[in-house]
């Protein structure tokens, strides 16, 4: 190792790696206080001179601007991990006697150092704050550390993007769950009602703490209760939609959670306490915790929910494209993807609109009204009526609009039934009413 090689190595590791001096043939520093070494210290000439005489480690985590490693103990497991993470096959890697280290620059938050097991076997280690990994030198077995991915640099990635094998234990997940459970217990009490047997001193579960389980479900799911509709809605991250969630489904999920928690706590008696009455009571507690009145009327930003993004408009008419978010409170999505505003619907205009609506003003009105249908709000508070002889193309144009808006967002307008009980309920969560191929006195 020389100074030029060290500088090149630093570049491959993101430019801000905190190098540690390690005796040759050792797997870690022996000098106390190495966890507190700063990047500025490593730039001193005397420190660099000491580095290049032995093994070199890297202080991981926040000290090195988010540089972390995934240490995998066996070659087979390393290959399996690489197959699950194609992006990380391109990252900087180091290898000692066996296994491999995948070096990553984490974008955002990441857990502290953890050992990882697959069943009872050691799988490897997630190395971050408080840990270090050898990047250059000689392994204790006598082999030189090698670089399976020659010429590569460290890849930047979010921790949640890393795909882990199904059979490994993820201690950071357990740790997060434990912290969340402690917070819930502080706010809502213990999950189970405990009584101490005065004779034996044993703790006996005598009941279920309903507020705890309602709060637990709330913290684990993005859910709301719409009191005017008397319905639960759950947010779907894949579609960006708030969809109806039945109370029966919620009860079953809470019941399963109680059963699992009881088994983990070695309290099997809790499985017999999950009665319909208890689950109904917990669900009612949940209502009060997540209630948002008129959630889909007065909340969120008006816009168009496309298949791939959410579109909003500012006061100047400019279009802004957003990723899906629960804060839009959207229940209606078009099946069509947004592909920019530069595309002109020439075929639609020339082959369908002009033959059906020869008048330019009618064409402009149809396009604007069609856009308002997609927007999902009747801003002008008007019906659009298309009339004329059969076979003129009216139904074709209307069907195109319905398919762009999404037929699942449409309800048929039956004027003869509007005074009937429950007829208006059919319009719940719909953004478009339509009556096609109807007689001339349809609105009479």
Coordinates of C-alpha atoms in Angstrom, one line a residue:
X1 CA 0.0 0.0 0.0
X2 CA 1.2 3.5 -0.8
X3 CA -0.4 7.0 -0.5
X4 CA -1.7 7.0 -4.1
X5 CA -3.3 3.6 -3.6
X6 CA -4.9 4.8 -0.4
X7 CA -6.3 7.9 -2.1
X8 CA -7.8 5.7 -4.9
X9 CA -9.3 3.4 -2.3
X10 CA -10.8 6.4 -0.5
X11 CA -12.5 7.5 -3.7
X12 CA -14.0 4.1 -4.2
X13 CA -15.5 4.2 -0.7
X14 CA -17.2 7.5 -1.2
X15 CA -14.4 10.0 -0.4
X16 CA -15.2 10.3 3.4
X17 CA -14.2 6.9 4.8
X18 CA -12.5 7.0 8.2
X19 CA -9.5 4.7 7.8
X20 CA -8.3 2.8 10.9
X21 CA -4.7 1.5 11.5
X22 CA -4.8 -2.3 12.2
X23 CA -1.8 -4.5 12.9
X24 CA -0.9 -6.8 10.0
X25 CA -2.8 -10.1 10.1
X26 CA -5.4 -8.8 12.6
X27 CA -9.1 -8.3 12.0
X28 CA -9.5 -5.2 14.0
X29 CA -7.8 -2.2 15.7
X30 CA -6.0 -2.9 19.0
X31 CA -5.5 0.7 20.1
X32 CA -8.3 1.9 22.5
X33 CA -10.6 4.7 21.3
X34 CA -10.7 3.8 17.6
X35 CA -14.5 4.2 17.6
X36 CA -14.0 8.0 18.2
X37 CA -11.5 8.6 15.3
X38 CA -12.7 11.4 13.0
X39 CA -12.1 11.9 9.3
X40 CA -10.0 15.0 10.0
X41 CA -7.6 13.0 12.1
X42 CA -7.1 10.5 9.3
X43 CA -5.8 13.2 7.0
X44 CA -2.8 14.0 9.1
X45 CA 0.5 13.0 7.4
X46 CA 1.7 11.0 10.4
X47 CA -1.6 9.1 10.6
X48 CA -1.4 8.2 6.9
X49 CA 2.2 7.0 7.3
X50 CA 1.0 4.6 10.1
X51 CA -1.9 3.4 8.0
X52 CA 0.1 2.2 5.0
X53 CA 2.4 -0.1 7.1
X54 CA -0.3 -2.6 8.1
X55 CA -3.9 -3.7 7.6
X56 CA -6.5 -1.0 7.1
X57 CA -9.9 -1.0 8.5
X58 CA -12.8 1.4 8.0
X59 CA -14.9 2.9 10.8
X60 CA -18.5 2.4 9.6
X61 CA -21.8 4.2 9.9
X62 CA -22.3 7.9 10.4
X63 CA -18.6 8.4 11.1
X64 CA -18.0 7.6 7.4
X65 CA -21.1 9.4 6.0
X66 CA -23.3 6.3 6.0
X67 CA -20.7 3.8 4.7
X68 CA -21.8 0.3 6.0
X69 CA -21.0 -3.3 5.1
X70 CA -22.9 -6.6 5.0
X71 CA -20.6 -9.3 6.2
X72 CA -21.6 -12.7 5.0
X73 CA -19.8 -15.8 6.4
X74 CA -20.0 -18.3 3.6
X75 CA -19.4 -18.1 -0.2
X76 CA -22.7 -19.9 -0.9
X77 CA -24.7 -17.4 1.2
X78 CA -22.9 -14.5 -0.5
X79 CA -23.9 -15.8 -3.9
X80 CA -27.5 -16.2 -2.7
X81 CA -27.5 -12.6 -1.4
X82 CA -26.1 -11.3 -4.7
X83 CA -28.9 -13.0 -6.6
X84 CA -31.4 -11.3 -4.4
X85 CA -29.7 -7.9 -4.9
X86 CA -28.6 -7.4 -8.5
X87 CA -27.9 -3.7 -7.7
X88 CA -25.3 -4.8 -5.1
X89 CA -23.4 -7.1 -7.6
X90 CA -21.9 -3.8 -8.8
X91 CA -20.9 -2.4 -5.5
X92 CA -17.4 -2.5 -3.9
X93 CA -16.7 -5.9 -2.3
X94 CA -13.9 -7.4 -0.2
X95 CA -13.1 -11.1 0.6
X96 CA -11.0 -12.7 3.3
X97 CA -10.6 -16.4 3.7
X98 CA -14.3 -17.1 3.0
X99 CA -17.5 -15.3 2.6
X100 CA -17.6 -11.7 1.4
X101 CA -18.3 -8.1 2.5
X102 CA -20.7 -6.0 0.4
X103 CA -20.0 -2.3 1.0
X104 CA -22.9 0.1 0.7
X105 CA -23.5 3.8 1.2
X106 CA -26.8 4.1 2.9
X107 CA -29.1 6.9 1.9
X108 CA -31.2 7.8 5.0
X109 CA -31.6 6.0 8.3
X110 CA -30.1 2.6 9.1
X111 CA -30.0 0.3 12.1
X112 CA -27.0 -0.1 14.4
X113 CA -24.6 -3.1 14.3
X114 CA -26.3 -6.5 14.5
X115 CA -25.2 -10.1 14.2
X116 CA -27.5 -12.1 11.9
X117 CA -28.5 -15.8 12.2
X118 CA -30.2 -18.2 9.9
X119 CA -32.0 -20.5 12.3
X120 CA -29.3 -21.6 14.8
X121 CA -26.4 -20.9 12.4
X122 CA -24.3 -17.8 12.0
X123 CA -25.2 -16.0 8.7
X124 CA -23.1 -12.9 9.1
X125 CA -23.3 -9.4 10.4
X126 CA -24.8 -6.0 9.5
X127 CA -22.0 -3.5 10.3
X128 CA -22.7 0.1 10.9
X129 CA -22.3 2.5 13.8
X130 CA -19.7 1.2 16.2
X131 CA -18.3 -1.4 13.8
X132 CA -15.4 -1.7 11.4
X133 CA -14.4 -3.8 8.5
X134 CA -11.0 -4.5 7.1
X135 CA -10.6 -3.1 3.6
X136 CA -6.9 -3.9 2.9
X137 CA -4.2 -6.2 4.2
X138 CA -3.7 -9.8 5.3
X139 CA -6.4 -12.0 6.8
X140 CA -5.5 -13.9 10.1
X141 CA -5.4 -17.1 8.0
X142 CA -2.5 -15.6 6.0
X143 CA -4.4 -14.9 2.7
X144 CA -4.5 -11.3 1.4
X145 CA -7.9 -9.6 1.3
X146 CA -9.1 -9.6 -2.3
X147 CA -11.6 -7.6 -4.3
X148 CA -14.1 -9.9 -6.2
X149 CA -15.6 -6.9 -8.0
X150 CA -12.4 -5.3 -9.4
X151 CA -12.7 -1.6 -10.4
X152 CA -16.0 -1.0 -8.6
X153 CA -17.1 1.8 -6.2
X154 CA -19.5 1.7 -3.4
X155 CA -23.2 1.8 -4.4
X156 CA -25.6 4.2 -2.7
X157 CA -28.9 2.5 -1.6
X158 CA -31.6 2.9 1.0
X159 CA -31.6 0.3 3.7
X160 CA -35.2 -0.7 3.0
X161 CA -34.1 -1.5 -0.6
X162 CA -31.8 -4.3 0.6
X163 CA -33.5 -7.7 0.1
X164 CA -32.6 -10.3 2.7
X165 CA -33.0 -14.1 2.5
X166 CA -36.3 -15.4 3.9
X167 CA -34.7 -17.7 6.4
X168 CA -32.6 -15.2 8.3
X169 CA -33.6 -13.4 11.5
X170 CA -33.7 -9.7 11.2
X171 CA -32.8 -8.4 14.7
X172 CA -33.4 -4.7 13.7
X173 CA -37.1 -5.6 13.0
X174 CA -37.4 -7.2 16.5
X175 CA -35.7 -4.2 18.0
X176 CA -38.0 -1.8 16.3
X177 CA -41.1 -3.8 17.3
X178 CA -39.9 -3.9 20.9
X179 CA -39.4 -0.1 21.0
X180 CA -42.8 0.5 19.4
X181 CA -44.4 -1.9 22.0
X182 CA -42.7 -0.1 24.9
X183 CA -44.0 3.2 23.6
X184 CA -47.6 1.8 23.2
X185 CA -47.4 0.3 26.8
X186 CA -46.3 3.7 28.1
X187 CA -49.3 5.4 26.5
X188 CA -52.0 2.7 26.7
X189 CA -50.9 0.2 29.3
X190 CA -49.8 -3.4 29.0
X191 CA -51.3 -5.6 26.3
X192 CA -52.7 -8.0 28.9
X193 CA -54.3 -7.5 32.3
X194 CA -52.1 -9.3 34.8
X195 CA -52.9 -10.5 38.3
X196 CA -50.3 -12.0 40.6
X197 CA -51.2 -15.3 42.4
X198 CA -50.7 -14.5 46.1
X199 CA -49.8 -18.1 46.9
X200 CA -47.4 -18.9 44.1
X201 CA -46.3 -15.4 43.1
X202 CA -47.0 -16.4 39.4
X203 CA -48.4 -13.8 37.0
X204 CA -51.7 -14.8 35.5
X205 CA -53.4 -13.2 32.5
X206 CA -57.0 -12.3 33.4
X207 CA -58.0 -10.2 30.5
X208 CA -57.1 -8.2 27.3
X209 CA -56.3 -4.5 27.4
X210 CA -58.5 -3.2 24.6
X211 CA -57.0 0.3 24.1
X212 CA -53.5 -1.2 23.6
X213 CA -54.6 -3.5 20.8
X214 CA -56.6 -0.8 19.1
X215 CA -53.6 1.5 19.2
X216 CA -51.3 -1.3 18.0
X217 CA -53.4 -1.9 15.0
X218 CA -53.5 1.9 14.3
X219 CA -49.7 2.2 14.5
X220 CA -49.1 -0.7 12.2
X221 CA -51.6 0.3 9.5
X222 CA -52.6 3.5 7.7
X223 CA -56.3 3.4 8.4
X224 CA -59.2 5.9 9.0
X225 CA -62.8 5.7 10.1
X226 CA -65.3 7.8 8.1
X227 CA -68.2 8.3 10.6
X228 CA -70.7 9.7 8.1
X229 CA -70.2 6.6 5.9
X230 CA -69.7 4.3 8.9
X231 CA -66.7 2.7 7.2
X232 CA -63.0 2.0 7.7
X233 CA -60.6 2.8 4.9
X234 CA -57.1 1.4 4.6
X235 CA -54.3 3.1 2.5
X236 CA -52.6 1.0 -0.2
X237 CA -49.0 2.1 -0.9
X238 CA -48.9 0.3 -4.3
X239 CA -51.9 2.2 -5.8
X240 CA -52.0 5.3 -3.6
X241 CA -55.7 4.6 -2.9
X242 CA -57.8 4.5 0.2
X243 CA -59.9 1.4 0.0
X244 CA -62.8 0.0 2.1
X245 CA -61.7 -2.3 4.9
X246 CA -64.4 -4.4 6.5
X247 CA -64.7 -4.6 10.3
X248 CA -64.7 -8.4 10.1
X249 CA -61.3 -8.4 8.4
X250 CA -59.9 -6.0 11.0
X251 CA -61.2 -8.2 13.8
X252 CA -59.5 -11.3 12.3
X253 CA -56.2 -9.4 12.0
X254 CA -56.4 -8.1 15.6
X255 CA -57.3 -11.6 16.8
X256 CA -54.2 -13.1 15.0
X257 CA -52.0 -10.4 16.5
X258 CA -53.2 -11.2 20.1
X259 CA -52.6 -14.9 19.5
X260 CA -49.1 -14.4 18.2
X261 CA -48.2 -12.0 21.0
X262 CA -49.6 -14.3 23.6
X263 CA -47.5 -17.2 22.3
X264 CA -44.4 -15.1 22.3
X265 CA -45.1 -14.1 25.9
X266 CA -45.8 -17.7 26.9
X267 CA -49.3 -16.9 27.8
X268 CA -51.4 -19.5 25.9
X269 CA -54.6 -18.7 27.8
X270 CA -55.0 -15.5 25.8
X271 CA -56.1 -17.5 22.8
X272 CA -59.4 -18.3 24.6
X273 CA -60.0 -14.7 25.4
X274 CA -60.4 -13.6 21.7
X275 CA -64.2 -13.5 21.7
X276 CA -66.4 -11.7 19.2
X277 CA -67.5 -9.3 22.0
X278 CA -63.8 -8.5 22.8
X279 CA -62.9 -7.9 19.2
X280 CA -65.9 -5.8 18.6
X281 CA -65.0 -3.7 21.6
X282 CA -61.4 -3.2 20.3
X283 CA -62.7 -2.3 16.9
X284 CA -65.0 0.4 18.4
X285 CA -62.0 1.8 20.3
X286 CA -60.1 1.9 17.0
X287 CA -62.9 4.0 15.5
X288 CA -62.3 6.8 17.9
X289 CA -58.5 6.7 17.4
X290 CA -58.6 7.0 13.6
X291 CA -61.8 9.0 13.0
X292 CA -61.6 11.6 10.2
X293 CA -64.9 13.2 9.4
X294 CA -65.4 14.1 5.7
X295 CA -61.9 12.7 5.0
X296 CA -62.5 12.5 1.2
X297 CA -64.3 15.8 0.9
X298 CA -62.3 18.4 2.9
X299 CA -58.9 16.7 3.0
X300 CA -56.2 16.3 0.5
X301 CA -55.2 18.2 -2.6
X302 CA -57.6 18.1 -5.7
X303 CA -55.9 16.4 -8.6
X304 CA -55.9 13.5 -11.1
X305 CA -54.9 10.1 -9.7
X306 CA -53.2 8.4 -12.7
X307 CA -52.0 4.8 -12.8
X308 CA -48.4 5.9 -12.1
X309 CA -48.6 9.2 -10.3
X310 CA -50.8 11.9 -8.9
X311 CA -51.2 15.2 -10.9
X312 CA -52.0 18.5 -9.4
X313 CA -52.5 22.0 -10.9
X314 CA -51.4 25.4 -9.5
X315 CA -53.3 28.7 -9.9
X316 CA -51.4 29.4 -13.2
X317 CA -52.5 26.1 -14.7
X318 CA -49.1 24.4 -14.4
X319 CA -49.0 20.7 -13.9
X320 CA -47.1 19.1 -11.1
X321 CA -46.5 15.3 -10.9
X322 CA -46.2 13.7 -7.5
X323 CA -45.6 10.2 -6.1
X324 CA -48.5 8.5 -4.4
X325 CA -49.2 9.7 -0.9
X326 CA -52.0 9.0 1.7
X327 CA -52.2 12.8 2.2
X328 CA -54.1 13.1 -1.1
X329 CA -57.0 11.1 0.3
X330 CA -57.8 9.6 -3.0
X331 CA -60.3 6.8 -3.6
X332 CA -60.4 7.1 -7.4
X333 CA -57.7 6.2 -9.8
X334 CA -57.6 6.3 -13.6
X335 CA -56.2 3.2 -15.2
X336 CA -54.2 5.3 -17.7
X337 CA -50.6 6.4 -17.0
X338 CA -49.5 10.0 -17.1
X339 CA -46.8 10.4 -19.8
X340 CA -46.3 14.1 -19.9
X341 CA -48.1 17.1 -21.4
X342 CA -46.3 17.2 -24.8
X343 CA -48.4 14.4 -26.4
X344 CA -51.2 15.6 -28.7
X345 CA -54.3 13.4 -29.1
X346 CA -54.3 13.9 -32.9
X347 CA -55.9 10.6 -33.7
X348 CA -58.6 11.1 -31.2
X349 CA -59.4 14.6 -32.5
X350 CA -59.2 13.9 -36.2
X351 CA -60.9 10.4 -36.3
X352 CA -63.4 10.7 -33.5
X353 CA -64.1 14.2 -32.3
X354 CA -64.3 16.1 -35.7
X355 CA -66.6 13.5 -37.4
X356 CA -68.9 13.5 -34.4
X357 CA -68.8 17.1 -33.4
X358 CA -68.0 19.3 -36.5
X359 CA -68.4 22.5 -34.5
X360 CA -65.1 23.7 -33.1
X361 CA -66.8 25.1 -30.0
X362 CA -68.5 21.7 -29.3
X363 CA -65.1 20.0 -29.6
X364 CA -63.5 22.5 -27.1
X365 CA -66.5 22.0 -24.7
X366 CA -66.2 18.2 -24.9
X367 CA -62.5 18.2 -24.2
X368 CA -62.8 20.5 -21.3
X369 CA -65.7 18.6 -19.8
X370 CA -63.9 15.4 -20.4
X371 CA -60.9 16.8 -18.5
X372 CA -63.3 17.8 -15.6
X373 CA -64.6 14.3 -15.5
X374 CA -61.1 13.0 -15.1
X375 CA -60.5 15.6 -12.4
X376 CA -63.4 14.1 -10.5
X377 CA -65.1 17.4 -9.4
X378 CA -67.9 19.2 -11.2
X379 CA -66.5 22.6 -10.9
X380 CA -69.1 24.3 -13.1
X381 CA -72.0 22.4 -11.6
X382 CA -73.5 21.4 -15.0
X383 CA -74.5 18.3 -16.8
X384 CA -73.2 17.7 -20.3
X385 CA -75.9 16.5 -22.7
X386 CA -75.0 15.0 -26.1
X387 CA -77.9 14.5 -28.5
X388 CA -78.4 13.6 -32.1
X389 CA -79.3 10.7 -34.4
X390 CA -78.2 7.1 -33.6
X391 CA -74.9 5.9 -35.0
X392 CA -73.4 9.4 -34.9
X393 CA -70.5 8.4 -32.6
X394 CA -71.8 9.9 -29.4
X395 CA -71.6 6.6 -27.4
X396 CA -68.1 5.9 -28.7
X397 CA -66.9 9.3 -27.3
X398 CA -68.6 8.7 -24.0
X399 CA -67.2 5.2 -23.7
X400 CA -63.7 6.6 -24.3
X401 CA -64.2 9.1 -21.5
X402 CA -65.5 6.4 -19.2
X403 CA -62.5 4.2 -19.9
X404 CA -60.1 7.0 -19.2
X405 CA -61.8 7.9 -16.0
X406 CA -62.2 4.3 -15.1
X407 CA -65.6 2.5 -15.2
X408 CA -65.1 1.5 -11.5
X409 CA -65.3 5.3 -10.7
X410 CA -68.6 5.7 -12.6
X411 CA -72.2 5.0 -11.6
X412 CA -75.2 4.9 -13.9
X413 CA -77.6 7.8 -13.5
X414 CA -81.2 6.4 -13.2
X415 CA -83.4 9.5 -12.9
X416 CA -86.5 7.4 -12.4
X417 CA -85.0 5.9 -9.2
X418 CA -83.6 9.0 -7.5
X419 CA -86.4 9.2 -5.0
X420 CA -86.0 5.6 -4.0
X421 CA -84.4 4.6 -0.8
X422 CA -80.6 3.9 -1.0
X423 CA -80.4 5.1 -4.7
X424 CA -78.1 7.9 -3.8
X425 CA -75.9 5.6 -1.7
X426 CA -74.9 4.0 -5.0
X427 CA -73.0 7.2 -5.8
X428 CA -70.7 6.9 -2.8
X429 CA -67.0 7.1 -3.8
X430 CA -68.0 7.7 -7.5
X431 CA -66.7 10.7 -9.4
X432 CA -68.8 10.4 -12.6
X433 CA -72.5 9.8 -13.4
X434 CA -73.5 8.7 -16.9
X435 CA -76.6 7.8 -18.8
X436 CA -76.0 6.5 -22.3
X437 CA -78.4 5.7 -25.1
X438 CA -81.4 7.1 -23.2
X439 CA -84.7 8.6 -24.5
X440 CA -85.0 12.3 -25.1
X441 CA -87.1 12.8 -21.9
X442 CA -84.5 11.2 -19.7
X443 CA -84.0 14.3 -17.5
X444 CA -87.7 15.1 -17.3

